[in-house]
Coordinates of C-alpha atoms in Angstrom, one line a residue:
Chain A
D64 CA 117.8 96.2 89.2
Q65 CA 117.9 93.8 92.2
Q66 CA 120.2 95.1 94.9
V67 CA 120.0 92.0 97.1
K68 CA 120.5 88.6 95.5
Q69 CA 120.0 85.1 96.8
N70 CA 121.3 82.9 94.0
S71 CA 120.3 79.6 95.4
P72 CA 116.5 79.1 95.2
S73 CA 116.8 75.9 97.3
L74 CA 119.0 74.1 99.7
S75 CA 118.6 70.5 101.1
V76 CA 120.5 69.5 104.3
Q77 CA 120.4 66.5 106.5
E78 CA 119.2 67.0 110.1
G79 CA 122.1 67.7 112.5
R80 CA 124.4 69.1 109.8
I81 CA 125.1 72.8 109.0
S82 CA 122.9 74.8 106.7
I83 CA 124.6 77.8 105.0
L84 CA 122.4 80.3 103.2
N85 CA 124.1 82.9 101.1
C86 CA 123.2 86.5 100.1
D87 CA 125.0 89.0 97.9
Y88 CA 124.3 92.7 97.6
T89 CA 125.4 95.4 95.2
N90 CA 124.9 98.7 97.1
S91 CA 128.0 99.6 99.1
M92 CA 125.9 102.0 101.2
F93 CA 124.0 99.2 102.8
D94 CA 124.8 99.1 106.5
Y95 CA 122.2 96.9 108.1
F96 CA 121.3 93.4 107.1
L97 CA 118.5 91.0 108.3
W98 CA 117.4 87.5 107.8
Y99 CA 113.7 86.5 107.8
K100 CA 112.2 83.0 107.9
K101 CA 108.9 82.3 106.2
Y102 CA 106.7 79.2 106.6
P103 CA 103.9 78.6 104.1
A104 CA 100.7 80.6 104.8
E105 CA 102.5 82.8 107.3
G106 CA 104.3 86.2 107.0
P107 CA 108.1 86.5 107.2
T108 CA 109.4 86.2 110.8
F109 CA 112.5 88.2 111.8
L110 CA 115.4 85.9 112.6
I111 CA 118.6 87.8 113.1
S112 CA 120.3 91.0 112.0
I113 CA 123.8 92.4 111.7
S114 CA 125.1 95.9 111.5
S115 CA 128.0 96.7 109.2
I116 CA 130.3 97.6 112.1
K117 CA 130.3 93.9 112.9
D118 CA 131.4 90.8 110.9
K119 CA 129.5 88.2 113.0
N120 CA 126.4 88.0 115.1
E121 CA 125.3 84.9 116.8
D122 CA 122.0 83.9 118.4
G123 CA 121.7 80.3 119.5
R124 CA 121.9 78.0 116.5
F125 CA 121.9 80.9 114.1
T126 CA 125.0 82.9 113.1
V127 CA 125.2 85.6 110.4
F128 CA 128.5 86.5 108.9
L129 CA 129.2 89.7 107.0
N130 CA 132.0 90.2 104.5
K131 CA 131.8 93.9 103.5
S132 CA 134.6 93.8 101.0
A133 CA 132.9 90.9 99.1
K134 CA 129.4 92.4 99.7
H135 CA 128.4 89.0 100.9
L136 CA 126.6 87.7 104.0
S137 CA 125.7 84.2 105.0
L138 CA 123.4 82.6 107.6
H139 CA 124.7 79.5 109.3
I140 CA 122.3 77.2 111.1
V141 CA 124.0 74.6 113.3
P142 CA 122.7 72.0 113.9
S143 CA 119.9 72.0 111.4
Q144 CA 116.5 70.7 112.5
P145 CA 113.5 69.7 110.4
G146 CA 111.6 72.6 111.9
D147 CA 114.0 74.9 110.2
S148 CA 112.5 74.0 106.8
A149 CA 111.2 77.3 105.4
V150 CA 112.0 80.0 103.0
Y151 CA 114.8 82.3 104.2
F152 CA 114.9 85.9 102.9
C153 CA 117.9 88.2 103.2
A154 CA 117.2 91.9 103.5
A155 CA 119.4 95.0 103.5
S156 CA 119.1 98.7 104.2
D157 CA 121.1 102.0 104.0
R158 CA 120.1 103.4 107.4
G159 CA 121.8 106.7 106.6
S160 CA 119.5 107.5 103.7
T161 CA 116.1 108.9 104.0
L162 CA 115.1 106.4 101.3
G163 CA 116.9 103.6 103.1
R164 CA 114.1 101.1 103.2
L165 CA 114.5 97.3 103.3
Y166 CA 115.5 95.6 100.1
F167 CA 114.7 91.8 100.0
G168 CA 116.2 88.9 98.0
R169 CA 114.0 86.4 96.3
G170 CA 114.5 83.8 99.1
T171 CA 116.0 80.4 99.5
Q172 CA 113.9 77.3 100.3
L173 CA 115.7 75.3 103.0
T174 CA 114.6 71.7 103.4
V175 CA 116.1 69.8 106.4
W176 CA 115.5 66.0 106.1
P177 CA 115.8 63.5 108.9
Chain B
E261 CA 102.6 85.4 116.8
T262 CA 104.4 88.6 115.8
G263 CA 101.9 91.2 117.1
V264 CA 100.7 92.1 113.6
T265 CA 97.4 90.7 112.5
Q266 CA 95.8 90.8 109.1
T267 CA 92.2 90.1 107.9
P268 CA 91.0 88.5 105.8
R269 CA 93.6 85.7 105.4
H270 CA 92.1 84.8 102.0
L271 CA 90.1 86.8 99.5
V272 CA 88.6 86.1 96.1
M273 CA 87.2 89.0 94.2
G274 CA 86.0 89.9 90.8
M275 CA 87.5 92.7 88.8
T276 CA 84.6 95.0 89.5
N277 CA 84.5 94.5 93.2
K278 CA 85.6 96.8 96.0
K279 CA 87.2 95.2 99.0
S280 CA 89.5 96.2 101.8
L281 CA 92.4 94.6 103.6
K282 CA 93.0 95.3 107.2
C283 CA 96.1 95.3 109.3
E284 CA 96.5 95.9 113.0
Q285 CA 99.7 96.0 115.1
H286 CA 99.8 95.6 118.9
L287 CA 103.5 96.5 119.2
G288 CA 103.3 100.2 119.8
H289 CA 105.1 100.9 116.6
N290 CA 105.0 104.2 114.7
A291 CA 105.6 102.9 111.1
M292 CA 103.5 100.6 109.0
Y293 CA 104.1 99.1 105.6
W294 CA 102.2 97.3 102.8
Y295 CA 104.1 94.8 100.7
K296 CA 103.2 92.7 97.7
Q297 CA 104.7 89.2 97.2
S298 CA 104.1 87.6 93.8
A299 CA 105.3 84.2 92.9
K300 CA 109.0 84.0 92.2
K301 CA 109.5 87.7 92.9
P302 CA 111.1 89.5 95.8
L303 CA 108.9 91.4 98.3
E304 CA 107.8 94.6 96.7
L305 CA 107.2 97.6 99.0
M306 CA 104.0 99.4 98.1
F307 CA 103.3 102.0 100.8
V308 CA 104.9 103.3 104.0
Y309 CA 103.2 105.2 106.8
S310 CA 105.0 106.9 109.6
L311 CA 103.0 108.4 112.4
E312 CA 99.9 108.1 110.2
E313 CA 101.5 110.1 107.4
R314 CA 102.2 108.5 104.1
V315 CA 105.9 108.8 103.5
E316 CA 106.4 106.6 100.4
N317 CA 104.2 105.5 97.6
N318 CA 106.3 103.2 95.4
S319 CA 104.6 103.9 92.1
V320 CA 101.6 101.8 92.9
P321 CA 98.5 102.0 90.6
S322 CA 95.6 104.0 91.9
R323 CA 93.4 101.0 92.1
F324 CA 95.2 100.4 95.4
S325 CA 94.4 103.0 98.0
P326 CA 95.9 102.9 101.5
E327 CA 94.5 104.4 104.6
C328 CA 96.0 104.8 108.1
P329 CA 93.5 106.2 110.6
N330 CA 95.9 105.8 113.5
S331 CA 99.3 104.3 114.3
S332 CA 97.8 100.8 115.1
H333 CA 95.7 100.3 112.0
L334 CA 96.4 100.2 108.3
F335 CA 94.0 99.5 105.4
L336 CA 94.4 98.7 101.8
H337 CA 91.3 99.5 99.7
L338 CA 91.0 97.6 96.5
H339 CA 89.0 98.7 93.5
T340 CA 88.7 97.3 89.9
L341 CA 91.8 95.1 90.3
Q342 CA 93.3 93.0 87.5
P343 CA 94.1 89.3 87.6
E344 CA 97.8 90.1 87.7
D345 CA 97.2 91.7 91.1
S346 CA 96.7 88.3 92.5
A347 CA 99.4 87.9 95.2
L348 CA 100.1 87.7 98.9
Y349 CA 99.7 91.1 100.5
L350 CA 101.8 91.6 103.6
C351 CA 101.6 94.2 106.3
A352 CA 104.5 95.0 108.5
S353 CA 105.4 97.5 111.2
S354 CA 108.5 98.9 112.8
R355 CA 109.3 101.0 115.8
N356 CA 110.0 104.1 113.7
F357 CA 110.8 105.1 110.2
E358 CA 114.2 106.6 111.1
G359 CA 116.8 106.0 108.6
G360 CA 114.2 105.5 105.9
G361 CA 112.6 102.4 107.4
G362 CA 115.8 100.3 107.8
E363 CA 114.8 99.1 111.2
T364 CA 113.6 95.6 111.9
Q365 CA 110.1 95.1 110.5
Y366 CA 107.6 92.6 111.9
F367 CA 105.2 91.1 109.5
G368 CA 101.6 89.9 109.6
P369 CA 100.6 86.6 108.2
G370 CA 99.4 88.2 104.9
T371 CA 96.2 88.1 102.8
R372 CA 96.2 85.7 99.9
L373 CA 94.3 87.6 97.2
L374 CA 92.9 86.0 94.0
V375 CA 91.4 88.3 91.4
L376 CA 89.1 86.6 88.9

């Protein structure tokens, strides 16, 4: 049973516009969420995280929003650049549990075209 | 460059071979992880080591054997693998395993394994 879901396998956005990547989770005990970016032939690279005590975290062009009641988070990239083209993974964890390891979604392939 | 290196980057092996994957982290972290990524599937956690002790073995077949000689190095020994074991094997590390590993993990580039 997959506890973190990324329902859109791909997203295509024009350069300069906003990219919105979505992630849903089922475990209400999750309290820490991360986004990773992965280029081909490389390992995932940590991008941004958010704790459940916040509903927004911003780092430059990247902002993560958390809606705990909906068990939903999203990553906004503004403005999108061609170098942002990669697979984006959402991950979640229950930090209060001794078994609170990271659970990953299947990823969303973002393509930013000029 | 994340501070986590993996060798080899690519590996082709027959089902009767024995090979090892190596991971090294230069971040001073205390926890290290092996993940498997198959096509169209989420990352699957295989093993977790914290302070050189194995703390989780996620029902992985015995043909995969991890080894953590110190907090900077992690190996995955492979023996009599099956074609379905072909995948990308990723190593990661985190500062600690507090909270069950929910801290930010930093990944290596992975080893692309093909079993013939």
